[in-house]
Structure formats: C-alpha cells, structure tokens
XYZ file of C-alpha atoms in Angstrom:
777
model
C -0.003 -0.035 0.005
C 1.361 3.449 -0.872
C 1.107 5.571 2.171
C 0.239 9.173 1.079
C -2.720 11.142 -0.122
C -1.977 13.749 -2.867
C -0.403 16.842 -1.438
C -3.217 19.191 -2.355
C -6.627 18.986 -3.890
C -5.417 21.326 -6.658
C -2.592 18.986 -7.547
C -4.199 15.684 -6.831
C -4.186 12.724 -9.240
C -7.158 10.671 -10.158
C -5.195 7.487 -9.309
C -5.192 6.748 -5.599
C -7.179 9.859 -4.657
C -9.655 8.472 -2.125
C -8.177 9.894 1.189
C -9.041 13.569 1.658
C -5.678 15.107 0.576
C -5.813 18.131 2.796
C -6.447 16.090 5.933
C -3.676 13.728 4.861
C -1.074 16.471 4.550
C -2.157 18.036 7.899
C -1.671 14.663 9.586
C 1.722 14.175 7.853
C 2.888 17.632 9.049
C 1.610 17.124 12.627
C 3.394 13.732 12.789
C 6.727 15.299 11.658
C 6.194 18.113 14.183
C 5.642 15.554 16.988
C 9.224 14.524 16.385
C 10.790 17.839 15.783
C 9.413 19.510 18.890
C 12.199 17.837 20.829
C 15.003 18.301 18.343
C 14.604 21.350 16.187
C 13.994 23.842 19.057
C 16.478 24.294 21.929
C 15.586 23.430 25.499
C 14.962 26.950 26.806
C 12.691 27.927 23.880
C 11.059 24.509 23.961
C 10.235 24.883 27.619
C 8.743 28.343 27.001
C 6.634 26.905 24.056
C 5.409 23.951 26.105
C 4.617 26.243 29.050
C 2.435 28.365 26.893
C 0.278 25.376 26.001
C 0.600 23.690 29.356
C -2.920 24.633 30.503
C -4.370 22.495 27.738
C -2.569 19.209 28.823
C -0.741 17.249 26.136
C 1.157 20.356 25.137
C 3.411 18.708 22.480
C 0.299 17.103 20.834
C -1.428 20.431 20.579
C 1.660 22.179 19.275
C 2.078 19.580 16.548
C -1.589 19.715 15.640
C -1.467 23.418 15.176
C 1.610 23.040 12.973
C -0.460 20.558 10.855
C -3.255 23.029 10.521
C -0.996 25.466 8.632
C -2.810 24.598 5.352
C -6.315 25.044 6.785
C -6.672 28.071 4.457
C -6.561 25.766 1.409
C -10.170 24.849 2.303
C -11.548 27.976 0.485
C -12.868 28.711 -2.984
C -9.814 30.726 -4.010
C -7.354 27.845 -3.501
C -9.662 25.069 -4.585
C -10.320 27.019 -7.768
C -6.768 26.303 -8.883
C -8.023 22.903 -9.970
C -11.744 23.260 -10.692
C -12.495 19.750 -11.860
C -11.009 18.001 -8.811
C -12.521 20.553 -6.397
C -15.952 20.369 -7.996
C -15.938 16.598 -7.693
C -14.817 16.639 -4.118
C -17.039 19.371 -2.637
C -20.122 19.212 -4.953
C -22.818 21.908 -5.061
C -23.293 24.575 -3.801
C -19.475 24.804 -3.044
C -18.829 24.343 -6.767
C -20.646 27.555 -7.538
C -18.378 29.474 -5.137
C -15.313 27.845 -6.715
C -16.389 28.686 -10.318
C -17.134 32.319 -9.283
C -13.652 32.863 -8.070
C -12.245 30.918 -11.085
C -13.971 33.103 -13.596
C -12.324 36.183 -12.258
C -8.817 34.937 -12.787
C -6.694 36.195 -15.653
C -4.049 34.079 -17.328
C -0.746 34.473 -15.662
C -2.010 36.728 -12.884
C -3.245 36.001 -9.346
C -5.708 38.168 -7.436
C -6.926 35.652 -4.941
C -6.157 35.582 -1.236
C -3.008 33.536 -0.417
C -3.963 30.489 1.629
C -1.599 31.563 4.508
C -3.746 34.599 5.034
C -6.911 32.617 5.122
C -5.289 30.196 7.591
C -4.286 33.091 9.863
C -7.757 34.731 9.602
C -9.635 31.557 10.327
C -7.225 30.480 13.098
C -7.677 33.696 14.987
C -11.419 33.555 14.786
C -11.387 29.931 15.850
C -9.134 30.503 18.841
C -11.200 33.413 20.081
C -14.274 31.174 19.791
C -12.454 28.556 21.864
C -11.858 31.156 24.574
C -8.263 32.236 23.866
C -7.398 35.858 24.694
C -6.819 38.225 21.751
C -2.967 38.509 22.079
C -2.599 34.643 22.129
C -4.966 34.252 19.150
C -3.005 36.831 17.199
C 0.380 35.192 17.868
C -0.722 31.641 17.174
C -2.581 32.696 14.085
C 0.338 34.663 12.685
C 2.828 31.950 13.436
C 0.833 29.287 11.704
C -0.279 31.517 8.849
C 3.269 32.735 8.193
C 4.643 29.244 7.147
C 5.617 30.547 3.742
C 8.123 32.828 5.178
C 6.368 36.116 5.898
C 4.062 36.750 8.904
C 0.749 38.459 7.944
C 0.098 41.859 9.346
C -3.155 43.521 10.336
C -3.669 45.316 7.108
C -3.326 42.062 5.133
C -5.760 40.250 7.335
C -8.363 43.013 7.149
C -8.095 42.942 3.370
C -8.353 39.098 3.433
C -11.619 39.417 5.391
C -13.088 41.788 2.838
C -12.408 39.202 0.117
C -15.446 37.086 0.985
C -15.603 35.352 -2.445
C -12.016 34.170 -1.880
C -12.436 32.814 1.612
C -15.986 31.669 1.065
C -17.806 33.310 3.957
C -19.690 31.349 6.553
C -20.272 28.207 4.449
C -16.643 27.660 3.977
C -15.859 28.657 7.514
C -18.091 25.833 8.661
C -16.225 23.424 6.361
C -12.896 24.545 7.899
C -14.292 24.109 11.355
C -15.460 20.529 10.481
C -11.966 19.835 9.081
C -10.296 20.962 12.293
C -12.708 18.915 14.400
C -11.882 15.852 12.266
C -8.166 16.376 12.625
C -8.346 16.910 16.376
C -10.361 13.682 16.690
C -7.878 11.726 14.554
C -4.995 13.028 16.615
C -6.654 11.693 19.782
C -7.135 15.195 21.403
C -10.289 16.431 23.135
C -12.391 18.887 21.296
C -10.784 22.331 21.610
C -13.819 24.107 23.107
C -13.464 21.810 26.096
C -9.792 22.890 26.735
C -8.558 25.837 28.763
C -7.633 28.121 25.979
C -8.284 31.094 28.072
C -5.178 30.299 30.218
C -2.836 29.924 27.249
C -0.294 32.756 27.222
C 2.052 33.021 24.225
C 5.230 35.189 24.064
C 6.553 36.526 20.658
C 9.687 34.339 21.036
C 7.576 31.197 21.626
C 5.446 32.113 18.621
C 8.597 32.509 16.543
C 9.590 29.034 17.368
C 6.128 27.745 16.670
C 6.351 29.302 13.191
C 9.760 27.657 12.574
C 8.444 24.260 13.691
C 5.510 24.624 11.391
C 7.537 25.578 8.398
C 10.125 22.832 8.695
C 7.572 20.179 9.386
C 5.607 21.246 6.378
C 8.743 21.143 4.159
C 9.519 17.625 5.296
C 5.942 16.412 4.993
C 5.683 17.902 1.508
C 8.331 15.462 0.223
C 6.734 12.708 -1.761
C 9.675 10.459 -1.334
C 8.839 10.210 2.391
C 5.013 10.592 2.122
C 3.979 9.104 -1.268
C 0.380 8.741 -2.428
C -2.007 6.606 -0.445
C -4.741 4.407 -1.692
C -7.111 4.089 1.307
C -10.380 5.523 2.421
C -9.674 4.823 6.080
C -8.397 8.038 7.784
C -8.321 6.397 11.186
C -6.009 3.725 9.846
C -3.942 6.263 7.976
C -3.498 8.444 11.211
C -2.154 5.383 12.899
C 0.523 4.709 10.360
C 1.730 8.217 9.525
C 3.987 8.353 12.588
C 6.179 5.549 11.122
C 6.477 7.513 7.952
C 7.430 10.652 9.840
C 10.065 8.779 11.826
C 11.583 7.319 8.648
C 11.621 10.821 7.087
C 13.407 12.451 10.015
C 15.765 9.482 10.145
C 16.676 10.101 6.520
C 17.448 13.678 7.267
C 20.111 12.510 9.771
C 19.079 14.874 12.566
C 20.923 12.777 15.065
C 22.162 14.533 18.257
C 25.799 14.743 18.956
C 26.685 12.875 22.158
C 30.212 14.139 22.810
C 32.825 13.166 25.267
C 33.293 16.091 27.500
C 36.799 15.752 29.030
C 39.494 17.534 27.094
C 41.734 14.379 27.123
C 38.882 12.300 25.800
C 38.137 14.700 22.995
C 41.769 15.206 21.973
C 43.637 12.080 22.996
C 47.392 12.421 23.153
C 47.111 16.146 23.461
C 48.305 17.924 26.567
C 45.869 20.627 27.663
C 47.139 24.172 27.791
C 46.315 26.648 30.571
C 43.432 28.380 28.737
C 41.986 24.862 27.795
C 42.220 23.738 31.411
C 40.392 26.872 32.607
C 37.629 26.504 30.001
C 37.084 22.839 30.952
C 36.851 23.906 34.554
C 34.337 26.710 33.896
C 32.055 24.615 31.646
C 32.157 21.240 33.450
C 29.013 21.751 35.502
C 27.200 24.539 33.658
C 23.546 23.903 33.664
C 22.193 27.139 32.190
C 22.512 28.975 28.874
C 26.071 30.302 28.851
C 28.238 32.785 27.074
C 31.916 32.138 27.083
C 34.448 34.637 25.627
C 37.990 33.393 25.336
C 40.788 35.920 24.708
C 44.273 34.524 24.267
C 47.196 34.879 21.899
C 47.692 32.571 18.921
C 49.109 29.297 19.843
C 47.115 28.841 23.027
C 44.641 26.405 21.504
C 41.500 28.520 21.535
C 39.804 26.374 18.847
C 40.260 23.203 20.858
C 39.066 25.086 23.953
C 35.937 26.178 22.063
C 35.178 22.690 20.981
C 35.626 21.324 24.470
C 33.319 24.033 25.746
C 30.704 23.251 23.129
C 30.954 19.570 23.984
C 30.455 20.168 27.627
C 27.427 22.494 27.114
C 25.841 20.157 24.575
C 25.983 17.326 27.046
C 25.079 19.341 30.124
C 22.155 21.162 28.503
C 20.826 18.270 26.401
C 21.534 20.120 23.039
C 21.609 18.762 19.507
C 25.038 19.874 18.528
C 27.115 22.876 17.578
C 27.593 25.464 14.790
C 31.072 26.994 14.429
C 31.038 30.276 12.578
C 34.267 31.235 10.897
C 35.422 34.391 9.072
C 36.042 32.692 5.717
C 35.363 29.598 3.665
C 38.981 28.500 3.997
C 38.852 28.614 7.854
C 35.415 26.944 7.786
C 36.855 24.010 5.867
C 39.742 23.601 8.337
C 37.306 23.779 11.231
C 35.157 21.086 9.593
C 38.115 18.851 9.634
C 38.684 19.468 13.343
C 35.041 18.787 14.113
C 35.135 15.556 12.264
C 37.900 14.395 14.553
C 35.655 14.844 17.647
C 32.208 14.219 16.214
C 32.059 10.516 16.984
C 30.400 9.422 13.832
C 27.875 12.275 13.581
C 27.750 13.837 10.138
C 29.666 17.170 9.962
C 28.714 19.574 7.261
C 30.410 22.591 5.758
C 27.828 25.347 5.816
C 28.280 28.199 3.380
C 27.180 29.282 -0.034
C 28.307 26.703 -2.499
C 29.352 24.109 0.162
C 27.056 21.465 -1.422
C 23.432 20.625 -1.820
C 21.157 18.685 0.434
C 17.847 16.714 0.308
C 15.484 18.112 -2.311
C 11.795 18.171 -1.291
C 9.342 17.836 -4.145
C 6.083 19.664 -4.451
C 6.621 22.146 -1.709
C 4.151 24.147 -3.619
C 3.082 27.729 -3.722
C -0.018 29.968 -4.142
C 1.849 32.807 -2.567
C 2.812 35.257 -5.385
C 4.599 37.526 -2.781
C 7.033 35.138 -1.072
C 7.873 32.756 -3.899
C 7.798 29.235 -2.633
C 10.385 28.390 -5.301
C 12.762 30.439 -3.113
C 11.571 28.601 -0.025
C 12.275 25.282 -1.675
C 15.669 26.477 -2.730
C 16.323 27.667 0.882
C 15.391 24.227 2.164
C 17.422 22.459 -0.491
C 20.678 24.344 -0.313
C 20.646 26.187 2.927
C 18.921 23.775 5.353
C 22.351 22.449 6.223
C 22.123 24.973 9.054
C 19.668 22.493 10.622
C 22.332 19.848 10.712
C 23.438 18.951 14.263
C 27.201 19.517 13.790
C 28.587 21.911 11.206
C 31.162 24.659 10.405
C 30.513 27.523 8.070
C 30.974 31.171 7.638
C 29.746 33.853 10.062
C 27.513 35.012 7.270
C 25.165 31.972 7.676
C 24.701 32.932 11.384
C 24.276 36.606 10.664
C 21.355 36.036 8.282
C 19.419 35.157 11.439
C 19.601 38.821 12.471
C 18.229 40.280 9.237
C 14.554 40.879 8.580
C 13.813 38.459 5.805
C 11.701 35.558 4.733
C 12.016 32.500 6.975
C 14.354 34.327 9.410
C 12.567 32.428 12.197
C 13.809 29.141 10.699
C 17.364 30.340 10.798
C 16.971 31.384 14.420
C 15.335 28.044 15.311
C 18.214 26.166 13.669
C 20.698 27.779 16.093
C 18.650 27.414 19.274
C 19.459 23.721 19.918
C 23.165 24.192 19.384
C 26.193 25.829 20.925
C 27.068 28.647 18.536
C 30.879 29.153 18.341
C 32.014 32.428 16.772
C 35.699 32.695 15.928
C 37.754 35.839 15.403
C 35.065 38.165 16.842
C 37.478 41.047 16.494
C 37.507 40.538 12.738
C 34.239 42.160 11.840
C 33.696 45.828 10.743
C 31.080 48.121 12.222
C 28.277 46.869 9.928
C 28.848 43.176 10.679
C 29.498 43.857 14.373
C 26.139 45.700 14.603
C 24.377 42.682 13.041
C 26.337 40.394 15.359
C 25.132 42.257 18.443
C 21.585 41.959 17.307
C 22.001 38.244 16.624
C 23.486 37.821 20.106
C 20.424 39.554 21.639
C 18.110 37.095 19.921
C 20.302 34.008 20.779
C 20.261 35.147 24.375
C 16.490 35.523 24.297
C 16.065 32.027 22.866
C 18.461 30.534 25.434
C 21.238 29.696 22.969
C 24.709 29.254 24.454
C 27.509 31.077 22.627
C 31.358 30.623 22.709
C 33.368 33.459 21.223
C 37.084 33.574 20.440
C 39.581 36.316 19.879
C 43.256 37.023 20.215
C 42.905 40.811 20.246
C 39.618 42.310 21.454
C 39.244 45.925 22.748
C 37.815 45.984 26.288
C 34.834 48.185 25.105
C 33.946 45.648 22.477
C 34.072 42.865 25.067
C 31.545 44.728 27.176
C 29.269 45.223 24.147
C 29.278 41.589 23.199
C 28.482 40.215 26.582
C 25.878 42.870 27.213
C 24.065 42.094 23.960
C 23.686 38.382 24.731
C 22.822 38.883 28.374
C 20.164 41.553 27.429
C 18.308 38.868 25.475
C 18.668 36.222 28.134
C 17.494 38.586 30.887
C 14.888 40.184 28.702
C 16.183 43.696 29.156
C 18.116 46.327 27.268
C 21.897 46.076 26.962
C 22.357 49.054 29.288
C 20.445 47.298 32.065
C 22.562 44.142 32.270
C 24.822 43.469 35.263
C 28.127 45.259 34.517
C 31.287 43.206 34.700
C 34.510 44.530 36.273
C 37.204 45.837 34.025
C 39.942 43.193 33.362
C 43.609 43.759 32.726
C 44.704 40.120 32.847
C 45.459 38.323 29.641
C 44.787 35.655 28.561
C 41.251 35.700 30.080
C 38.007 33.921 29.892
C 34.689 35.815 30.405
C 31.761 33.735 31.674
C 28.200 35.006 31.604
C 24.842 33.565 32.380
C 21.803 34.841 34.384
C 24.228 36.466 37.043
C 26.922 39.003 36.933
C 29.679 38.128 34.345
C 32.993 36.930 35.773
C 36.426 37.267 34.153
C 38.959 34.580 34.996
C 42.634 34.945 34.128
C 44.602 32.258 32.529
C 48.338 31.496 32.277
C 50.061 31.279 28.915
C 51.632 28.143 27.692
C 55.399 27.761 27.443
C 55.521 28.696 23.749
C 53.931 32.159 24.572
C 55.670 32.712 27.851
C 58.253 35.011 26.338
C 56.960 36.252 23.066
C 59.004 39.189 21.976
C 59.440 40.045 18.268
C 61.986 42.308 16.779
C 60.484 44.979 14.593
C 62.212 46.084 11.360
C 61.375 48.202 8.344
C 61.540 47.135 4.678
C 60.945 49.440 1.792
C 58.725 48.206 -0.934
C 61.568 47.966 -3.531
C 63.497 45.743 -1.113
C 60.746 43.064 -0.532
C 62.031 40.583 -3.078
C 65.588 40.822 -1.745
C 64.313 40.431 1.833
C 62.356 37.319 0.980
C 65.144 35.579 -0.956
C 67.596 36.336 1.756
C 65.264 34.864 4.466
C 65.207 31.445 2.672
C 68.748 31.328 1.403
C 69.583 28.563 3.868
C 66.101 26.913 3.709
C 62.902 27.264 5.551
C 59.770 29.221 4.783
C 59.018 32.944 4.503
C 55.777 34.674 3.958
C 55.066 38.082 2.468
C 51.595 39.249 3.406
C 50.040 42.288 1.602
C 46.804 44.144 2.316
C 45.840 44.459 -1.390
C 45.611 41.763 -4.071
C 47.411 44.027 -6.573
C 50.388 44.194 -4.332
C 50.322 40.386 -3.929
C 50.431 40.083 -7.790
C 53.230 42.591 -8.237
C 55.426 40.962 -5.486
C 54.760 37.520 -6.862
C 55.788 38.579 -10.412
C 58.967 40.265 -9.015
C 59.990 37.119 -7.172
C 59.041 34.878 -9.951
C 61.481 36.816 -12.223
C 64.222 36.889 -9.583
C 63.913 33.114 -8.851
C 64.088 32.290 -12.595
C 67.528 33.946 -12.626
C 68.937 31.718 -9.864
C 70.700 28.436 -10.439
C 68.163 25.623 -10.348
C 69.506 24.067 -7.205
C 69.033 27.417 -5.303
C 65.497 28.200 -6.349
C 62.897 28.233 -3.623
C 59.417 27.131 -4.299
C 57.069 30.054 -4.775
C 53.440 30.057 -3.681
C 50.731 32.712 -4.155
C 47.357 32.757 -2.428
C 44.717 35.420 -2.225
C 40.885 35.656 -2.184
C 40.494 35.963 -5.961
C 42.065 32.576 -6.724
C 39.495 29.989 -8.132
C 38.260 27.815 -5.246
C 39.952 24.704 -6.595
C 43.353 26.372 -6.958
C 43.099 27.967 -3.549
C 42.260 24.701 -1.877
C 45.263 23.054 -3.619
C 47.589 25.889 -2.313
C 46.124 25.622 1.186
C 46.734 21.864 1.220
C 50.345 22.308 0.021
C 51.018 24.960 2.794
C 49.665 22.766 5.514
C 51.876 19.940 4.433
C 54.863 22.248 4.426
C 54.193 24.580 7.406
C 51.467 22.925 9.337
C 52.283 21.047 12.566
C 54.831 18.371 11.666
C 55.225 19.888 8.169
C 58.213 19.231 5.997
C 59.313 22.897 6.202
C 60.506 22.999 2.642
C 62.453 25.966 1.185
C 59.704 28.298 -0.116
C 58.298 31.857 -0.260
C 54.633 32.493 0.147
C 53.076 35.707 -1.215
C 49.745 36.170 0.356
C 46.798 38.566 1.007
C 45.136 38.518 4.430
C 43.754 34.996 3.835
C 46.644 33.624 5.909
C 46.271 35.830 8.850
C 43.707 33.599 10.624
C 42.336 30.138 10.769
C 45.043 28.158 8.959
C 47.431 26.683 11.421
C 50.776 27.563 9.803
C 54.212 28.347 11.144
C 56.724 30.351 9.093
C 60.410 31.084 9.862
C 60.202 34.707 8.618
C 57.337 37.084 8.061
C 56.976 40.389 6.335
C 53.596 42.221 6.445
C 52.261 45.493 5.137
C 51.306 47.760 8.017
C 47.870 46.898 9.251
C 45.713 47.825 12.256
C 47.491 46.695 15.414
C 45.105 43.820 16.149
C 45.712 42.457 12.705
C 49.476 42.827 12.983
C 49.322 40.820 16.151
C 47.142 38.256 14.431
C 49.607 37.960 11.570
C 52.575 37.743 13.914
C 50.949 34.588 15.306
C 52.091 32.845 12.075
C 55.751 33.452 12.997
C 57.558 30.697 15.027
C 54.067 29.444 15.909
C 54.826 25.854 16.772
C 58.380 26.102 17.965
C 60.641 28.717 19.545
C 63.677 26.556 19.037
C 67.007 28.534 19.222
C 68.192 27.345 15.814
C 65.335 29.270 14.259
C 66.969 32.544 15.343
C 65.335 35.721 16.699
C 61.688 36.056 15.521
C 61.541 39.159 13.410
C 58.429 40.929 12.114
C 59.321 43.007 9.022
C 56.918 45.838 8.197
C 56.300 47.298 4.687
C 53.712 49.180 2.791
C 54.447 52.610 4.431
C 56.434 55.732 3.547
C 57.043 58.403 6.220
C 56.649 62.126 5.310
C 56.559 65.313 7.421
C 52.754 65.373 7.087
C 52.276 61.813 8.114
C 52.660 58.358 6.677
C 51.675 57.576 3.138
C 49.969 54.226 2.535
C 49.472 52.360 -0.798
C 46.607 53.605 -3.044
C 43.196 52.264 -2.290
C 44.181 50.888 1.147
C 41.441 53.101 2.629
C 38.877 50.656 1.112
C 40.362 47.837 3.304
C 41.238 49.619 6.592
C 40.092 52.921 8.128
C 42.831 55.532 7.688
C 42.469 56.674 11.367
C 43.126 53.121 12.679
C 46.227 52.990 10.513
C 47.484 56.344 11.688
C 46.930 55.498 15.288
C 48.721 52.120 14.865
C 51.669 53.719 13.194
C 51.943 56.453 15.680
C 52.026 53.815 18.422
C 54.603 51.531 16.745
C 56.880 53.608 14.578
C 59.578 54.225 17.111
C 59.477 50.683 18.563
C 62.081 48.181 17.783
C 60.365 45.290 19.550
C 56.815 44.024 19.857
C 56.002 42.272 23.070
C 53.158 39.828 22.539
C 53.341 38.116 25.948
C 51.094 38.735 28.971
C 48.945 41.807 29.155
C 50.853 43.805 26.622
C 48.620 42.536 23.684
C 45.583 43.830 25.431
C 47.207 47.185 26.217
C 48.267 47.650 22.546
C 44.761 46.982 21.256
C 43.006 49.057 23.937
C 45.343 51.975 23.216
C 44.674 51.972 19.450
C 40.936 51.539 19.737
C 40.321 53.206 23.141
C 40.195 56.854 24.194
C 41.238 59.407 21.521
C 43.807 60.979 23.857
C 45.595 57.682 24.469
C 47.723 58.367 21.372
C 48.610 62.014 20.878
C 48.717 63.302 17.303
C 52.368 63.480 16.144
C 53.627 66.862 15.108
C 52.882 67.617 11.444
C 50.096 64.925 11.223
C 47.376 67.316 12.439
C 45.410 67.727 9.292
C 45.648 64.118 8.247
C 44.700 63.101 11.770
C 41.664 65.322 11.945
C 40.381 64.384 8.532
C 40.825 60.739 9.239
C 39.070 60.964 12.631
C 36.108 62.717 11.069
C 35.883 60.234 8.212
C 35.966 57.299 10.614
C 33.123 58.727 12.600
C 31.095 59.260 9.415
C 31.802 55.807 8.248
C 30.885 54.120 11.532
C 27.711 56.075 11.832
C 26.724 55.159 8.247
C 27.546 51.397 8.779
C 25.451 51.428 11.940
C 22.535 53.025 10.120
C 22.811 50.488 7.289
C 22.769 47.636 9.758
C 19.829 48.990 11.669
C 17.794 49.178 8.476
C 18.497 45.479 7.988
C 18.228 43.828 11.427
C 15.400 42.514 13.493
C 13.852 44.570 16.200
C 14.998 43.891 19.784
C 12.931 40.936 21.152
C 11.575 43.262 23.833
C 10.245 45.679 21.176
C 8.299 43.176 19.129
C 4.557 43.945 19.284
C 3.603 41.677 16.350
C 5.341 38.870 14.489
C 4.954 40.735 11.263
C 7.690 43.137 12.408
C 10.244 40.307 11.855
C 9.502 39.818 8.104
C 7.755 43.055 7.025
C 9.758 45.174 4.585
C 12.140 42.163 4.126
C 15.693 42.641 3.187
C 18.190 40.628 1.418
C 19.402 38.057 3.891
C 22.633 37.720 1.888
C 23.635 41.279 2.711
C 25.762 40.289 5.682
C 28.672 42.476 4.794
C 28.741 46.294 4.631
C 29.440 48.488 1.721
C 33.080 49.396 0.881
C-alpha cells in the first residue's frame, strides 16, 4: 500500500485519490512536528513553548496539531479553484458554484486571490477566540501558523483578506474549515478544543517565533513525496495510525541525530596535553547547567579552537542540546574547522555550511500559491541552505548573521541555532556593519536561550563589554544598558563567563611557547621586498610576504618569479601565491600544500609564500620569517601569530616581524593607493603612531591587550604626532562618518529587539536581502 494522499486538492491525481488530501497532509505535518518539537528547538525555547500550551494538557500534541493546521486556508474557494474539476468533484454543489465564481475572475498568468496563508491566519484567529483564547494569544498563534511561507501576515493584510469574501468563502466555507479542524483533532486523539482551557494559554513573541519555525520545517519535510507518497485508502483512522512511522523514517533520512560528545579534554583530544586556557575553559564549563556565554581571549598558539570545541561539547551534554555550529570568518577557515570537528564528532555527520558548500535533500512539491514570497525560493532555501539545521557543522559567520536580518524564513534560521552551541571565531575581525548585526544576533540568541562561545586574540575591552551585554540583554529580557556590569579586566589571557548572574572574568596563564613572546620589529622598503624574501630562505625554511591588497600580492609574486628564474636551479625556492581571488579549486590546492609544508609536523621546505590577508587567521601555519604590510594593530598581532608558531627553538633565530607598505613624510605616513577601502585611515594612523619608534613588539602577557586598547580606546591615548594634524583630523572625522553610516545601514537590516516586538509581522515586514551580511566598501 502506498502511504500518502496527494499533497493538495489542486494537484491531486485521479489515481489513488480517495483519502481527503488536505487532511492527509495535515496529519503528515503534525506527525513530523511531533518528532521535531524535541530536536529542532532548543531546551529553553522548547520549555517556553510547552509552558504556553501547558494549561491544555498534552502540550506537544497540541503544538504539533497546530503545525499541521497550517494549510487550513486551502479549504476555500480561491485555492480550490486552482483545479476546478477536482474541487468540484470533491465538494459538490453549492460549493462548486463558489469555486467557479472565483475561477472566472482569474486572468491568465495573474493572481488576485487571497493567499492561503492569510486565510489560515484569519480563520485560526477567529477559531481561537471562539475557543476562549485571549486576543494576544490568538493573534500570535494565527500569525505563526499563517506565516509558514516565510512572511508573517500583518493587520492590514488580514483586514483585506476578510473583505475578500468570495475568496475565503464566507460562513459556508468557515463551517467546512471548522469541520476539518474537528476531524483532525479527533484523529489526533485530542479532546475537542472548546473543552480545553484556551483562556489560560499565554504566548510570548519568542515562543510564537519558534512555533512558526516548527510549522515551516515540518511542512517542508511532510511535502516531500519520497517520504510521504500517495496513499490508496479511504480509512483516515488507519492512516492516522501509520503516519508516525512515515514521519520517523523521514526524520531519520534527514540524519538529525544529536551529537553525544565526550566532554573531558583528554577524551576529545587524546594524546594532546591541555594548555592553561583549555584547562580553565574545561573547569568553567564542566558543570554549567544554564545557557552560557563564554568569551575566550588569548594569543595565537594557546589552543583557542580546541578550547571552544571542548566548551561546546560540555554544554551540549550538560544542557541536552543537539550539537554545535562553528562560525568562521572565511570559507577556508570553515573547511579547516570542519576537519577538526570530524575528529571529535564520534560518527555524527559534519557539514560545511556556506554558499556553494554542497546541496542537500530536495523536497518535491513544496508548492506555492503565494505570489509574494515565492515558494520556489523557499524550496531552494530548504534544498541548499537547510544544512544549518544539521546537528554539527562549520561555516561562515554570514550564515549565522542572516538570522539577524529581517527576511523571509528568518525564524527558521533562528530556530536552527537554538538547539546548538554557537561558536564564533575571530570576533574582532568584523567591521562596524557586521558587528552591529552580530550584536543583534546575540540579543536574539540570548532571548532564545542559545549558548555562545566566542574567540579572539585581540579584542578591545569596550567591544568585550558590548558583546557580553548584547547576549545577556536577550537572556535577561532587558536592554543592554540594564544588564549586570562586569568589572574591568587587565589580565591576559582571560576567559569571560556570563549567564543569568553578573559576568565573571577569569585570568589564565600562557603556555610555554607564549611565555616569552618578543618580536624584533624592522622596516623594509617596498623595492626591497624581493631581496628580503630571498635572503630569508637562502639557507632553507619558509618565509611569507603578506600584503593588504591583491594588486600588491600580484606585483610581488611577479617580481619574485622573475628573480627566482635567474637563480641556479638548485638554489631556487618554491614560490606560492594565495589570495581571495584565486579560483576555489586552486586555492584549496595551495592551502593543502602549505599545510603539508608549514602545518604542525610539516616538511618545512624551502619556499616563499606571497599572500593577502587570507593567511592571517584560521590556517594553522608556522613560518620562519614574516613580512607584512602595516595593518591595524590587532591584525598585526594576528599575523605575527604565524611566526615561530609551533616552535621557539633557538636554531630558528630571533623572531623578526618586518613591516612594509608605508612611507613616512613630514605630514604623516603615506599608504599604498586604495588601502582606505580595506582599513580605516584613522586606525592605520593610530597604529603607526604607536609603533613607529618601537624596535620590539612584546606579545606576551597583558601587553597585547594594552596595545589593542590603546589603538581602539580613548582618543587621547595616542597624541597626534607633530605635522600629522590635518591628516589626523580628517581621518578621525571620516571614521566617525563611516561608523555612523555602517550602523545606520545595519539598523535598516536587522530584526527589532525582542523586547520591542509587538507583532510577529515586524520580523519579516519590509524584508531585506538576507545575503547582505557585509557592509558597503
């Protein structure tokens, strides 16, 4: 026996068309939702959603049943008129007359009828009020269920839908929908709704957002005919009894299996000796039993990535979560993190999650009668982007930031993160626009009870306060200015721990390799770069030249290529080039070769690498010599972490950081053309004013924190050098304008604060492009 009714009356087939198709799909969706309540949504949000329906008894069953009723609005003349012959045969007269009336008003290629999601929302609100629910509860549930195509209906749309009586069918069709609901409730084994205590149901906007996500994902899965093919039976009772097996098989095929990690550091990383920061993180997270934010600040080489995975594992196990999502700055770093995750995932599938990372399960016949929100786009979202639902994955920060942007299905993106620990690496790496989006994402993650682990080598103290306050404001349901203030911290490395109480900052020791981390600073003129690089590798080893602009990478590579060609064959170093404009395949090939040469236990061949900023983070590489264009102080420190990273052996000599890409004049430094499109001139000026007279750079202890706070802190912390006054003032004014513009751009894009949401429509109204996660240059 094939186990599925046709998906919709409008798309039904004559063959095997005896089970009422709409009831069948409702039962399918509800059965899937029964299973996803405990896996899609995180514990804190799940508890809030269950508590809302607690007065009814059998909360999960009612939640899933409401999810199933998302297509209730298809029981109306407008929708049934999409396939007049089937609808006429099914409903008979006088319903057929209503259907023909709407059908005659259609024009080829154009749609004027009311989308069925609006009819669902309209009828659901009326029905809930009739059952005794208060108005706010009825509004939220109706909007959540009716918004399953990605956009929540607002009051204006619902009022217009009510006026379109021919479309929704008036009282006669309302009675049909009421009968359909009664039939579904009975088939689901629930008491009749008017006998339940709907007057006591209280729904928050956050809980309604999760209800909407559960409805949408359940609908997508139940719409896949591979899992729910056509049925040939007239026995709805029998079908209702078998649909749970079909749903279980469907969810199993999606591999939504929870990660059950080992939680001790030594168990996760056998054969690895824990470093001080890792020991501290293990101690702080071992017994955490509430949503937690952990912010780890430590120099490169301290094992922050492993510490983050250990923290994620502990929180996943302690809080009963599904898994983790690790958000990285780039695709390259995402790929490397995916490899690290696979080593600890204990057989759970690990996915790379970013644009172009691969396709997933394709649902068929998701279907659309919504001209506005394009269900074709919804199908594509589920097909290519639903990997965010996978229990364990690594991807770009962009995939997480999309959850902060007002856009279709944003509630699904948020729900996909709630049952995970979200790890965000390199939190210092994001500009004002991305940081503003990140702050709003953290507010929502806090509100939904999502634990977050953040990592940085170089984070200004002001920014640390902002990140913690954003997340706690969501958790505590207040504004960021009202969260408990943490004490200033000067120790470094350090780990900040936040939950429902006052944040605490715990200092950590550095490991032996960073105990004394002093680099000699030297200047190299641009026309001397090729000479410098060849000299560094004359006796072997690896040197890297890191530029801020791709055109400089290309020029230096060409110069070295010509110089190397003139050398005797036995003296020629290997020459690599890598930058963000390389084709993906070529870039992956170079990354692989560099890891074999300069990764841990690499062969350390004689070579020169010419690179853009792609090597400054993520890839675990160790070079013997490093030249970098001048960059903001935090990025210089980050780049310096690629110098003598794995070993401080004496035979490697004194670690030296060579700086190029700068020409001093009496009116201030001159930087390469177009650099202002990459880094703010004011930050560059402040960095050079701080470093220009230094011959060493101390990266041990609290000096890293002091350097970063000096550049990004109070304006008077770095006096303007004599002669630089005009450049300094112009750059300061430009930076202020740019930051203000970036913040404005982000505010136009992002979701309202959870405390300010009066109606769910505010999350999707005036939707923006969710892909716009990076600011304008």
